[in-house]
Amino acid sequence: MTSFFALVLDTLLGIALVFGWAGPFIAGAMHEVFVDWAILKRINRVMNDRDDPTRRPTESEWFALAITLVGSFDVSATEEQNLNRSQNQVQQTFADKVKFKLQENRGAYLFLKQTCTQLAPFRVQVGIPLVFYVSAYTYSLIDAQVRLGDNDTAHSIAFSLWYCTIVLVAITSSMILSIGAPKVIEMVMADHSMTSNGYKMKWMCERRLELWRWSQERIRDPQRRMVTLDDRYSPIFDEYYSIWSCFSAILILIVPWALAFTVSYLTPEIGVSCRSATVLAYACSQVFLIALWSIHSSPMAREARGNASWKKSRQWTKYLALWAVTGLYYIVGIVALCVTLGGTIMQLTGVYRNCICKAGIFWGLPTTRDRSMALVKLSTDTQMDRDAASAWLALGGTGVAWLVILLARGLSMMTRMDEDEDDEGEEYTDAVDDSHSDRAADESDSESSY
């Protein structure tokens, strides 16, 4: 029984976090999608445009490919281990483990191949659940034709359009290439005897900064020198895709929210009321959150926040400004969560059905002195409702079409990225394996001659 309540509580908290920070979640997912796509395209161009067929891939290329697969995990996660039965305890980060895998003889080939085989198909992650959601929602729209005069139908359609935010988060979070669970990567890294403490996944809204931290890791080149990613890949992890990810997130979310607001707005009494104001307040808070996320998760801002000191002259204003953005980021998220909880409770308890909101928000303002013309209609089936019913089905159908378009687009992108990942992985990891074999042979020859 305890485990059941823990599961229910975990599910409710997960839904609350997704709704409270839906904008940053989708913006972070789209940023990772853009980064994955750019890396695969760059590697594909490098592999196909080589003038010298004997040229081997550089360490930057295979490490960038590895980041697309494990970039969702905390780069600095550590765990104590014993080596050679000694009592000495050493700290190795997860990034060190990945780099060690890639530098082993045949390690790059095995690691990349095993990791690619653990990726869950897009259609399995979100395709089947979305089909059930769209099917149920479509059936509700068809069934609503027999209740076109009941404005409860409008409230249900608007509520469903608003709550498809969860589906949108699921679609975008399933479009990334990285491993989605610690247990999955544990099977690939099992020979290092790391437990779950060594595999810490980052929240979707934190992936942008984590990918940048991965790109700052130093890797070993053929001359055994520690170097960073070269200029072909390092700009991909900087600020290049932040604007596009914010714009994409707003576009993905604003369409169903605009439809939900319009349905509530056109439902008598026509105008802005508590029904439409709830959706409007939530949409505004999420757009503001996305703007704050672009600063809060910025690698440059986070590094400046860690290095700036309020004690130093000319830095205390920057220090306070950065922490003010962080504070606003969480405050606005909590406000969005409260709006979600309030709107859900009012919908489920029937407050939207018969309440003062039907008089319109204008009559509830303190500045409205004369309320003699304010009317509260208790009927839920009026001629005005029937006249507005045609817009309910059209707007609800548009919401279903938008979900189908996003699903088709996501399926198309994931299919192309999976094909690129598989094709490049086989050719590319073979080349990496050959390069490591050549390096091992050279080292063996040098040791023998010595």
CSV table of N, CA and C in Angstrom, one decimal, residues 102-255:
chain,number,residue,atom,x,y,z
A,102,LEU,N,35.7,5.1,-25.0
A,102,LEU,CA,36.0,5.5,-26.4
A,102,LEU,C,37.4,5.4,-26.7
A,103,GLN,N,38.3,5.4,-25.7
A,103,GLN,CA,39.8,5.3,-26.0
A,103,GLN,C,40.3,3.9,-26.0
A,104,GLU,N,39.4,2.9,-25.5
A,104,GLU,CA,39.9,1.6,-25.5
A,104,GLU,C,40.0,1.0,-26.9
A,105,ASN,N,40.8,-0.1,-27.1
A,105,ASN,CA,40.9,-0.8,-28.4
A,105,ASN,C,39.5,-1.4,-28.7
A,106,ARG,N,38.9,-1.1,-29.7
A,106,ARG,CA,37.6,-1.5,-30.1
A,106,ARG,C,36.5,-0.9,-29.2
A,107,GLY,N,36.9,-0.1,-28.3
A,107,GLY,CA,36.0,0.5,-27.3
A,107,GLY,C,35.0,1.4,-27.9
A,108,ALA,N,35.4,2.3,-28.9
A,108,ALA,CA,34.5,3.2,-29.5
A,108,ALA,C,33.5,2.5,-30.3
A,109,TYR,N,33.9,1.5,-31.0
A,109,TYR,CA,32.9,0.7,-31.8
A,109,TYR,C,31.9,0.0,-30.9
A,110,LEU,N,32.3,-0.7,-29.9
A,110,LEU,CA,31.4,-1.4,-29.0
A,110,LEU,C,30.5,-0.4,-28.3
A,111,PHE,N,31.0,0.7,-27.8
A,111,PHE,CA,30.2,1.6,-27.0
A,111,PHE,C,29.2,2.3,-27.8
A,112,LEU,N,29.5,2.8,-29.0
A,112,LEU,CA,28.6,3.5,-29.8
A,112,LEU,C,27.5,2.5,-30.4
A,113,LYS,N,28.0,1.3,-30.7
A,113,LYS,CA,27.0,0.4,-31.3
A,113,LYS,C,26.0,-0.1,-30.2
A,114,GLN,N,26.5,-0.4,-29.0
A,114,GLN,CA,25.6,-0.9,-27.9
A,114,GLN,C,24.7,0.3,-27.5
A,115,THR,N,25.2,1.5,-27.4
A,115,THR,CA,24.3,2.6,-27.0
A,115,THR,C,23.2,2.8,-28.1
A,116,CYS,N,23.6,2.7,-29.4
A,116,CYS,CA,22.6,2.9,-30.4
A,116,CYS,C,21.5,1.9,-30.3
A,117,THR,N,21.8,0.7,-30.0
A,117,THR,CA,20.8,-0.4,-29.9
A,117,THR,C,19.9,-0.2,-28.8
A,118,GLN,N,20.3,0.6,-27.8
A,118,GLN,CA,19.4,0.8,-26.6
A,118,GLN,C,18.4,1.9,-26.8
A,119,LEU,N,18.5,2.6,-27.9
A,119,LEU,CA,17.6,3.8,-28.1
A,119,LEU,C,16.2,3.3,-28.4
A,120,ALA,N,15.2,3.8,-27.7
A,120,ALA,CA,13.8,3.4,-27.9
A,120,ALA,C,13.2,4.1,-29.2
A,121,PRO,N,12.5,3.4,-30.0
A,121,PRO,CA,11.9,4.0,-31.2
A,121,PRO,C,10.9,5.1,-30.8
A,122,PHE,N,10.9,6.1,-31.7
A,122,PHE,CA,9.9,7.2,-31.4
A,122,PHE,C,8.5,6.7,-31.4
A,123,ARG,N,8.1,5.8,-32.3
A,123,ARG,CA,6.8,5.4,-32.4
A,123,ARG,C,6.4,4.6,-31.1
A,124,VAL,N,7.3,4.0,-30.5
A,124,VAL,CA,7.0,3.2,-29.3
A,124,VAL,C,6.9,4.1,-28.1
A,125,GLN,N,7.7,5.2,-28.0
A,125,GLN,CA,7.7,6.1,-26.9
A,125,GLN,C,6.4,6.9,-26.8
A,126,VAL,N,6.0,7.5,-28.0
A,126,VAL,CA,4.9,8.4,-28.0
A,126,VAL,C,3.9,8.1,-29.0
A,127,GLY,N,4.2,7.4,-30.0
A,127,GLY,CA,3.3,7.1,-31.1
A,127,GLY,C,2.0,6.4,-30.7
A,128,ILE,N,2.2,5.3,-30.0
A,128,ILE,CA,1.0,4.5,-29.6
A,128,ILE,C,0.2,5.3,-28.5
A,129,PRO,N,0.8,5.8,-27.4
A,129,PRO,CA,0.0,6.6,-26.5
A,129,PRO,C,-0.8,7.8,-27.2
A,130,LEU,N,-0.1,8.4,-28.1
A,130,LEU,CA,-0.7,9.6,-28.8
A,130,LEU,C,-1.9,9.1,-29.6
A,131,VAL,N,-1.8,8.0,-30.2
A,131,VAL,CA,-2.9,7.4,-31.0
A,131,VAL,C,-4.1,7.2,-30.2
A,132,PHE,N,-4.0,6.7,-28.9
A,132,PHE,CA,-5.1,6.6,-28.0
A,132,PHE,C,-5.7,7.9,-27.6
A,133,TYR,N,-4.8,8.9,-27.4
A,133,TYR,CA,-5.3,10.2,-27.0
A,133,TYR,C,-6.1,10.9,-28.1
A,134,VAL,N,-5.5,10.9,-29.3
A,134,VAL,CA,-6.2,11.5,-30.5
A,134,VAL,C,-7.5,10.8,-30.8
A,135,SER,N,-7.5,9.4,-30.7
A,135,SER,CA,-8.7,8.7,-30.9
A,135,SER,C,-9.8,9.0,-29.9
A,136,ALA,N,-9.4,9.0,-28.6
A,136,ALA,CA,-10.4,9.4,-27.6
A,136,ALA,C,-10.9,10.8,-27.8
A,137,TYR,N,-10.0,11.7,-28.1
A,137,TYR,CA,-10.4,13.1,-28.3
A,137,TYR,C,-11.3,13.3,-29.5
A,138,THR,N,-11.0,12.6,-30.6
A,138,THR,CA,-11.8,12.6,-31.8
A,138,THR,C,-13.2,12.1,-31.5
A,139,TYR,N,-13.3,11.0,-30.8
A,139,TYR,CA,-14.6,10.4,-30.5
A,139,TYR,C,-15.4,11.4,-29.6
A,140,SER,N,-14.7,12.1,-28.7
A,140,SER,CA,-15.4,13.1,-27.9
A,140,SER,C,-16.0,14.2,-28.8
A,141,LEU,N,-15.2,14.6,-29.8
A,141,LEU,CA,-15.7,15.7,-30.7
A,141,LEU,C,-16.9,15.2,-31.5
A,142,ILE,N,-16.9,14.0,-31.9
A,142,ILE,CA,-18.0,13.4,-32.7
A,142,ILE,C,-19.2,13.3,-31.8
A,143,ASP,N,-19.0,12.8,-30.5
A,143,ASP,CA,-20.1,12.6,-29.6
A,143,ASP,C,-20.7,14.0,-29.1
A,144,ALA,N,-19.8,15.0,-29.2
A,144,ALA,CA,-20.3,16.3,-28.8
A,144,ALA,C,-21.4,16.9,-29.7
A,145,GLN,N,-21.5,16.4,-30.9
A,145,GLN,CA,-22.5,16.9,-31.8
A,145,GLN,C,-23.9,16.8,-31.3
A,146,VAL,N,-24.1,15.8,-30.4
A,146,VAL,CA,-25.5,15.6,-29.9
A,146,VAL,C,-25.7,16.6,-28.7
A,147,ARG,N,-24.7,17.3,-28.3
A,147,ARG,CA,-24.9,18.2,-27.1
A,147,ARG,C,-24.3,19.6,-27.5
A,148,LEU,N,-24.6,20.0,-28.7
A,148,LEU,CA,-24.0,21.3,-29.1
A,148,LEU,C,-24.6,22.5,-28.4
A,149,GLY,N,-25.7,22.4,-27.7
A,149,GLY,CA,-26.3,23.5,-27.0
A,149,GLY,C,-25.8,23.6,-25.6
A,150,ASP,N,-25.1,22.6,-25.1
A,150,ASP,CA,-24.6,22.5,-23.7
A,150,ASP,C,-23.2,23.1,-23.7
A,151,ASN,N,-23.1,24.2,-22.9
A,151,ASN,CA,-21.8,24.8,-22.9
A,151,ASN,C,-20.8,24.1,-22.1
A,152,ASP,N,-21.2,23.0,-21.4
A,152,ASP,CA,-20.2,22.1,-20.8
A,152,ASP,C,-19.4,21.4,-21.9
A,153,THR,N,-19.9,21.3,-23.0
A,153,THR,CA,-19.2,20.7,-24.2
A,153,THR,C,-18.0,21.6,-24.5
A,154,ALA,N,-18.3,22.9,-24.5
A,154,ALA,CA,-17.2,23.9,-24.8
A,154,ALA,C,-16.1,23.9,-23.8
A,155,HIS,N,-16.5,23.8,-22.5
A,155,HIS,CA,-15.5,23.7,-21.4
A,155,HIS,C,-14.7,22.5,-21.5
A,156,SER,N,-15.3,21.3,-21.9
A,156,SER,CA,-14.5,20.1,-22.0
A,156,SER,C,-13.6,20.2,-23.2
A,157,ILE,N,-14.0,20.7,-24.3
A,157,ILE,CA,-13.1,20.9,-25.5
A,157,ILE,C,-11.9,21.8,-25.1
A,158,ALA,N,-12.2,22.9,-24.5
A,158,ALA,CA,-11.1,23.9,-24.1
A,158,ALA,C,-10.2,23.2,-23.1
A,159,PHE,N,-10.8,22.5,-22.2
A,159,PHE,CA,-9.9,21.8,-21.1
A,159,PHE,C,-9.0,20.8,-21.8
A,160,SER,N,-9.5,20.0,-22.7
A,160,SER,CA,-8.7,19.0,-23.4
A,160,SER,C,-7.6,19.7,-24.3
A,161,LEU,N,-7.9,20.8,-24.9
A,161,LEU,CA,-6.9,21.5,-25.7
A,161,LEU,C,-5.8,22.1,-24.7
A,162,TRP,N,-6.2,22.5,-23.6
A,162,TRP,CA,-5.2,23.0,-22.6
A,162,TRP,C,-4.4,21.9,-22.1
A,163,TYR,N,-5.0,20.8,-21.8
A,163,TYR,CA,-4.3,19.7,-21.2
A,163,TYR,C,-3.5,18.9,-22.2
A,164,CYS,N,-3.6,19.1,-23.5
A,164,CYS,CA,-2.7,18.5,-24.4
A,164,CYS,C,-1.3,19.0,-24.3
A,165,THR,N,-1.0,19.9,-23.3
A,165,THR,CA,0.4,20.3,-23.0
A,165,THR,C,1.2,19.1,-22.6
A,166,ILE,N,0.6,18.2,-21.9
A,166,ILE,CA,1.4,17.0,-21.5
A,166,ILE,C,1.8,16.2,-22.7
A,167,VAL,N,0.9,16.1,-23.7
A,167,VAL,CA,1.2,15.3,-24.9
A,167,VAL,C,2.3,16.0,-25.7
A,168,LEU,N,2.2,17.4,-25.7
A,168,LEU,CA,3.3,18.1,-26.5
A,168,LEU,C,4.6,17.9,-25.8
A,169,VAL,N,4.7,17.9,-24.5
A,169,VAL,CA,5.9,17.6,-23.8
A,169,VAL,C,6.4,16.2,-24.1
A,170,ALA,N,5.5,15.3,-24.2
A,170,ALA,CA,5.9,13.9,-24.5
A,170,ALA,C,6.4,13.8,-25.9
A,171,ILE,N,5.8,14.5,-26.9
A,171,ILE,CA,6.3,14.4,-28.3
A,171,ILE,C,7.7,15.0,-28.4
A,172,THR,N,7.9,16.2,-27.9
A,172,THR,CA,9.2,16.8,-28.0
A,172,THR,C,10.3,16.1,-27.2
A,173,SER,N,10.0,15.6,-26.1
A,173,SER,CA,11.0,14.9,-25.3
A,173,SER,C,11.4,13.5,-25.9
A,174,SER,N,10.5,13.0,-26.8
A,174,SER,CA,10.8,11.7,-27.4
A,174,SER,C,11.6,11.9,-28.7
A,175,MET,N,11.8,13.2,-29.1
A,175,MET,CA,12.5,13.4,-30.4
A,175,MET,C,14.0,13.5,-30.3
A,176,ILE,N,14.5,13.4,-29.0
A,176,ILE,CA,15.9,13.5,-28.8
A,176,ILE,C,16.5,12.1,-29.0
A,177,LEU,N,17.8,12.1,-29.2
A,177,LEU,CA,18.5,10.8,-29.5
A,177,LEU,C,19.1,10.2,-28.2
A,178,SER,N,19.3,11.0,-27.2
A,178,SER,CA,20.1,10.5,-26.0
A,178,SER,C,19.3,9.4,-25.2
A,179,ILE,N,20.0,8.7,-24.5
A,179,ILE,CA,19.5,7.6,-23.6
A,179,ILE,C,18.5,8.2,-22.6
A,180,GLY,N,17.4,7.6,-22.4
A,180,GLY,CA,16.4,8.2,-21.6
A,180,GLY,C,16.2,7.6,-20.2
A,181,ALA,N,17.1,6.7,-19.8
A,181,ALA,CA,16.9,6.1,-18.4
A,181,ALA,C,18.3,5.6,-17.9
A,182,PRO,N,18.5,5.8,-16.6
A,182,PRO,CA,19.8,5.3,-16.1
A,182,PRO,C,20.0,3.8,-16.2
A,183,LYS,N,19.0,3.0,-16.1
A,183,LYS,CA,19.1,1.6,-16.2
A,183,LYS,C,19.6,1.2,-17.6
A,184,VAL,N,19.2,1.9,-18.6
A,184,VAL,CA,19.7,1.6,-20.0
A,184,VAL,C,21.2,1.8,-20.1
A,185,ILE,N,21.7,2.9,-19.7
A,185,ILE,CA,23.1,3.2,-19.8
A,185,ILE,C,23.9,2.3,-18.9
A,186,GLU,N,23.3,1.8,-17.8
A,186,GLU,CA,24.0,0.9,-16.9
A,186,GLU,C,24.3,-0.4,-17.6
A,187,MET,N,23.5,-0.8,-18.5
A,187,MET,CA,23.8,-2.1,-19.2
A,187,MET,C,25.0,-1.9,-20.1
A,188,VAL,N,25.2,-0.7,-20.7
A,188,VAL,CA,26.3,-0.5,-21.6
A,188,VAL,C,27.6,-0.3,-20.8
A,189,MET,N,27.5,0.3,-19.6
A,189,MET,CA,28.6,0.6,-18.7
A,189,MET,C,28.8,-0.4,-17.6
A,190,ALA,N,28.2,-1.6,-17.7
A,190,ALA,CA,28.2,-2.5,-16.6
A,190,ALA,C,29.5,-3.0,-16.2
A,191,ASP,N,30.5,-3.0,-17.1
A,191,ASP,CA,31.8,-3.6,-16.8
A,191,ASP,C,32.6,-2.6,-15.8
A,192,HIS,N,32.1,-1.4,-15.6
A,192,HIS,CA,32.7,-0.5,-14.7
A,192,HIS,C,32.1,-0.6,-13.3
A,193,SER,N,31.1,-1.4,-13.1
A,193,SER,CA,30.5,-1.7,-11.8
A,193,SER,C,30.0,-0.4,-11.2
A,194,MET,N,29.4,0.5,-11.9
A,194,MET,CA,28.8,1.7,-11.4
A,194,MET,C,27.4,1.4,-11.0
A,195,THR,N,26.9,2.0,-9.9
A,195,THR,CA,25.5,1.9,-9.5
A,195,THR,C,24.8,3.1,-10.0
A,196,SER,N,23.5,3.2,-9.6
A,196,SER,CA,22.7,4.3,-10.0
A,196,SER,C,23.3,5.7,-9.6
A,197,ASN,N,24.1,5.7,-8.5
A,197,ASN,CA,24.7,6.9,-8.1
A,197,ASN,C,25.6,7.6,-9.2
A,198,GLY,N,26.1,6.7,-10.1
A,198,GLY,CA,27.0,7.2,-11.1
A,198,GLY,C,26.3,7.6,-12.4
A,199,TYR,N,25.0,7.4,-12.4
A,199,TYR,CA,24.2,7.8,-13.6
A,199,TYR,C,23.1,8.7,-13.2
A,200,LYS,N,23.2,10.0,-13.3
A,200,LYS,CA,22.3,11.0,-12.9
A,200,LYS,C,21.8,11.7,-14.1
A,201,MET,N,20.5,11.5,-14.5
A,201,MET,CA,19.9,12.2,-15.6
A,201,MET,C,19.5,13.6,-15.2
A,202,LYS,N,19.7,14.5,-16.1
A,202,LYS,CA,19.3,15.9,-15.9
A,202,LYS,C,17.9,16.1,-16.4
A,203,TRP,N,17.2,17.1,-15.8
A,203,TRP,CA,15.8,17.4,-16.3
A,203,TRP,C,16.0,18.0,-17.7
A,204,MET,N,14.9,17.9,-18.4
A,204,MET,CA,14.9,18.3,-19.8
A,204,MET,C,15.3,19.8,-19.9
A,205,CYS,N,14.8,20.6,-19.0
A,205,CYS,CA,15.1,22.0,-19.0
A,205,CYS,C,16.5,22.4,-18.6
A,206,GLU,N,17.3,21.4,-18.2
A,206,GLU,CA,18.7,21.6,-17.8
A,206,GLU,C,19.7,21.0,-18.8
A,207,ARG,N,19.1,20.4,-19.8
A,207,ARG,CA,20.0,19.7,-20.8
A,207,ARG,C,20.9,20.7,-21.6
A,208,ARG,N,20.4,21.9,-21.8
A,208,ARG,CA,21.2,22.8,-22.6
A,208,ARG,C,22.5,23.1,-21.9
A,209,LEU,N,22.5,23.4,-20.6
A,209,LEU,CA,23.8,23.7,-19.9
A,209,LEU,C,24.6,22.4,-19.8
A,210,GLU,N,24.0,21.2,-19.7
A,210,GLU,CA,24.7,20.0,-19.5
A,210,GLU,C,25.4,19.6,-20.8
A,211,LEU,N,24.8,19.8,-22.0
A,211,LEU,CA,25.4,19.6,-23.2
A,211,LEU,C,26.7,20.5,-23.4
A,212,TRP,N,26.6,21.7,-23.0
A,212,TRP,CA,27.7,22.6,-23.1
A,212,TRP,C,28.8,22.1,-22.2
A,213,ARG,N,28.5,21.6,-21.0
A,213,ARG,CA,29.6,21.1,-20.1
A,213,ARG,C,30.2,19.8,-20.7
A,214,TRP,N,29.5,19.0,-21.4
A,214,TRP,CA,30.1,17.9,-22.1
A,214,TRP,C,31.0,18.4,-23.2
A,215,SER,N,30.7,19.4,-23.9
A,215,SER,CA,31.5,19.9,-24.9
A,215,SER,C,32.8,20.5,-24.4
A,216,GLN,N,32.9,20.9,-23.1
A,216,GLN,CA,34.1,21.4,-22.5
A,216,GLN,C,35.0,20.4,-22.0
A,217,GLU,N,34.6,19.1,-22.0
A,217,GLU,CA,35.5,18.0,-21.6
A,217,GLU,C,36.7,17.9,-22.5
A,218,ARG,N,37.8,17.6,-21.9
A,218,ARG,CA,39.1,17.4,-22.7
A,218,ARG,C,39.2,15.9,-23.1
A,219,ILE,N,39.6,15.7,-24.3
A,219,ILE,CA,39.7,14.3,-24.9
A,219,ILE,C,41.2,14.1,-25.3
A,220,ARG,N,41.5,12.9,-25.5
A,220,ARG,CA,42.9,12.6,-25.9
A,220,ARG,C,43.0,12.4,-27.4
A,221,ASP,N,44.0,13.1,-28.0
A,221,ASP,CA,44.2,13.0,-29.4
A,221,ASP,C,45.2,11.9,-29.7
A,222,PRO,N,45.5,11.6,-31.0
A,222,PRO,CA,46.5,10.5,-31.3
A,222,PRO,C,47.9,10.8,-30.8
A,223,GLN,N,48.2,12.0,-30.5
A,223,GLN,CA,49.5,12.3,-29.9
A,223,GLN,C,49.5,12.3,-28.4
A,224,ARG,N,48.4,11.7,-27.9
A,224,ARG,CA,48.2,11.5,-26.4
A,224,ARG,C,48.1,12.9,-25.7
A,225,ARG,N,47.7,13.9,-26.4
A,225,ARG,CA,47.5,15.2,-25.8
A,225,ARG,C,46.0,15.4,-25.5
A,226,MET,N,45.7,16.1,-24.4
A,226,MET,CA,44.4,16.4,-24.0
A,226,MET,C,43.9,17.6,-24.7
A,227,VAL,N,42.9,17.5,-25.5
A,227,VAL,CA,42.4,18.7,-26.3
A,227,VAL,C,40.9,18.7,-26.1
A,228,THR,N,40.3,19.8,-26.5
A,228,THR,CA,38.8,20.0,-26.5
A,228,THR,C,38.3,19.8,-27.9
A,229,LEU,N,37.0,19.9,-28.0
A,229,LEU,CA,36.3,19.8,-29.4
A,229,LEU,C,36.9,20.9,-30.3
A,230,ASP,N,37.0,20.6,-31.5
A,230,ASP,CA,37.6,21.6,-32.5
A,230,ASP,C,36.4,22.5,-32.9
A,231,ASP,N,36.8,23.5,-33.7
A,231,ASP,CA,35.9,24.6,-34.0
A,231,ASP,C,34.7,24.2,-34.9
A,232,ARG,N,34.8,23.0,-35.4
A,232,ARG,CA,33.6,22.5,-36.2
A,232,ARG,C,32.4,22.1,-35.4
A,233,TYR,N,32.7,21.7,-34.1
A,233,TYR,CA,31.6,21.2,-33.3
A,233,TYR,C,31.4,22.1,-32.1
A,234,SER,N,32.4,22.7,-31.5
A,234,SER,CA,32.1,23.5,-30.3
A,234,SER,C,31.1,24.6,-30.4
A,235,PRO,N,31.0,25.3,-31.6
A,235,PRO,CA,29.9,26.4,-31.7
A,235,PRO,C,28.5,25.8,-31.6
A,236,ILE,N,28.3,24.5,-31.9
A,236,ILE,CA,27.0,23.9,-31.9
A,236,ILE,C,26.4,23.9,-30.5
A,237,PHE,N,27.3,23.8,-29.5
A,237,PHE,CA,26.9,23.7,-28.1
A,237,PHE,C,26.8,25.1,-27.4
A,238,ASP,N,27.1,26.1,-28.1
A,238,ASP,CA,27.1,27.5,-27.5
A,238,ASP,C,25.7,28.0,-27.6
A,239,GLU,N,25.5,29.3,-27.9
A,239,GLU,CA,24.3,30.0,-27.9
A,239,GLU,C,23.6,30.0,-29.3
A,240,TYR,N,24.1,29.2,-30.2
A,240,TYR,CA,23.6,29.3,-31.6
A,240,TYR,C,22.1,28.9,-31.7
A,241,TYR,N,21.7,27.9,-31.1
A,241,TYR,CA,20.3,27.4,-31.3
A,241,TYR,C,19.3,27.8,-30.2
A,242,SER,N,19.8,28.7,-29.3
A,242,SER,CA,18.9,29.0,-28.2
A,242,SER,C,17.7,29.8,-28.7
A,243,ILE,N,17.8,30.7,-29.6
A,243,ILE,CA,16.7,31.5,-30.1
A,243,ILE,C,15.7,30.6,-30.9
A,244,TRP,N,16.3,29.7,-31.7
A,244,TRP,CA,15.4,28.8,-32.4
A,244,TRP,C,14.6,27.9,-31.5
A,245,SER,N,15.3,27.4,-30.5
A,245,SER,CA,14.6,26.5,-29.5
A,245,SER,C,13.4,27.3,-28.8
A,246,CYS,N,13.7,28.5,-28.4
A,246,CYS,CA,12.6,29.3,-27.8
A,246,CYS,C,11.5,29.6,-28.7
A,247,PHE,N,11.8,30.0,-29.9
A,247,PHE,CA,10.8,30.2,-30.9
A,247,PHE,C,10.0,29.0,-31.2
A,248,SER,N,10.6,27.8,-31.4
A,248,SER,CA,9.9,26.6,-31.6
A,248,SER,C,9.0,26.2,-30.5
A,249,ALA,N,9.5,26.3,-29.3
A,249,ALA,CA,8.7,26.0,-28.1
A,249,ALA,C,7.4,26.8,-28.0
A,250,ILE,N,7.6,28.1,-28.2
A,250,ILE,CA,6.4,29.0,-28.2
A,250,ILE,C,5.4,28.7,-29.3
A,251,LEU,N,5.9,28.4,-30.5
A,251,LEU,CA,5.0,28.0,-31.6
A,251,LEU,C,4.3,26.7,-31.3
A,252,ILE,N,5.0,25.7,-30.8
A,252,ILE,CA,4.3,24.4,-30.5
A,252,ILE,C,3.2,24.6,-29.5
A,253,LEU,N,3.5,25.4,-28.4
A,253,LEU,CA,2.5,25.5,-27.3
A,253,LEU,C,1.4,26.5,-27.6
A,254,ILE,N,1.7,27.6,-28.3
A,254,ILE,CA,0.7,28.6,-28.4
A,254,ILE,C,-0.5,28.2,-29.3
A,255,VAL,N,-0.3,27.3,-30.2
A,255,VAL,CA,-1.5,26.9,-31.0
A,255,VAL,C,-2.6,26.3,-30.2
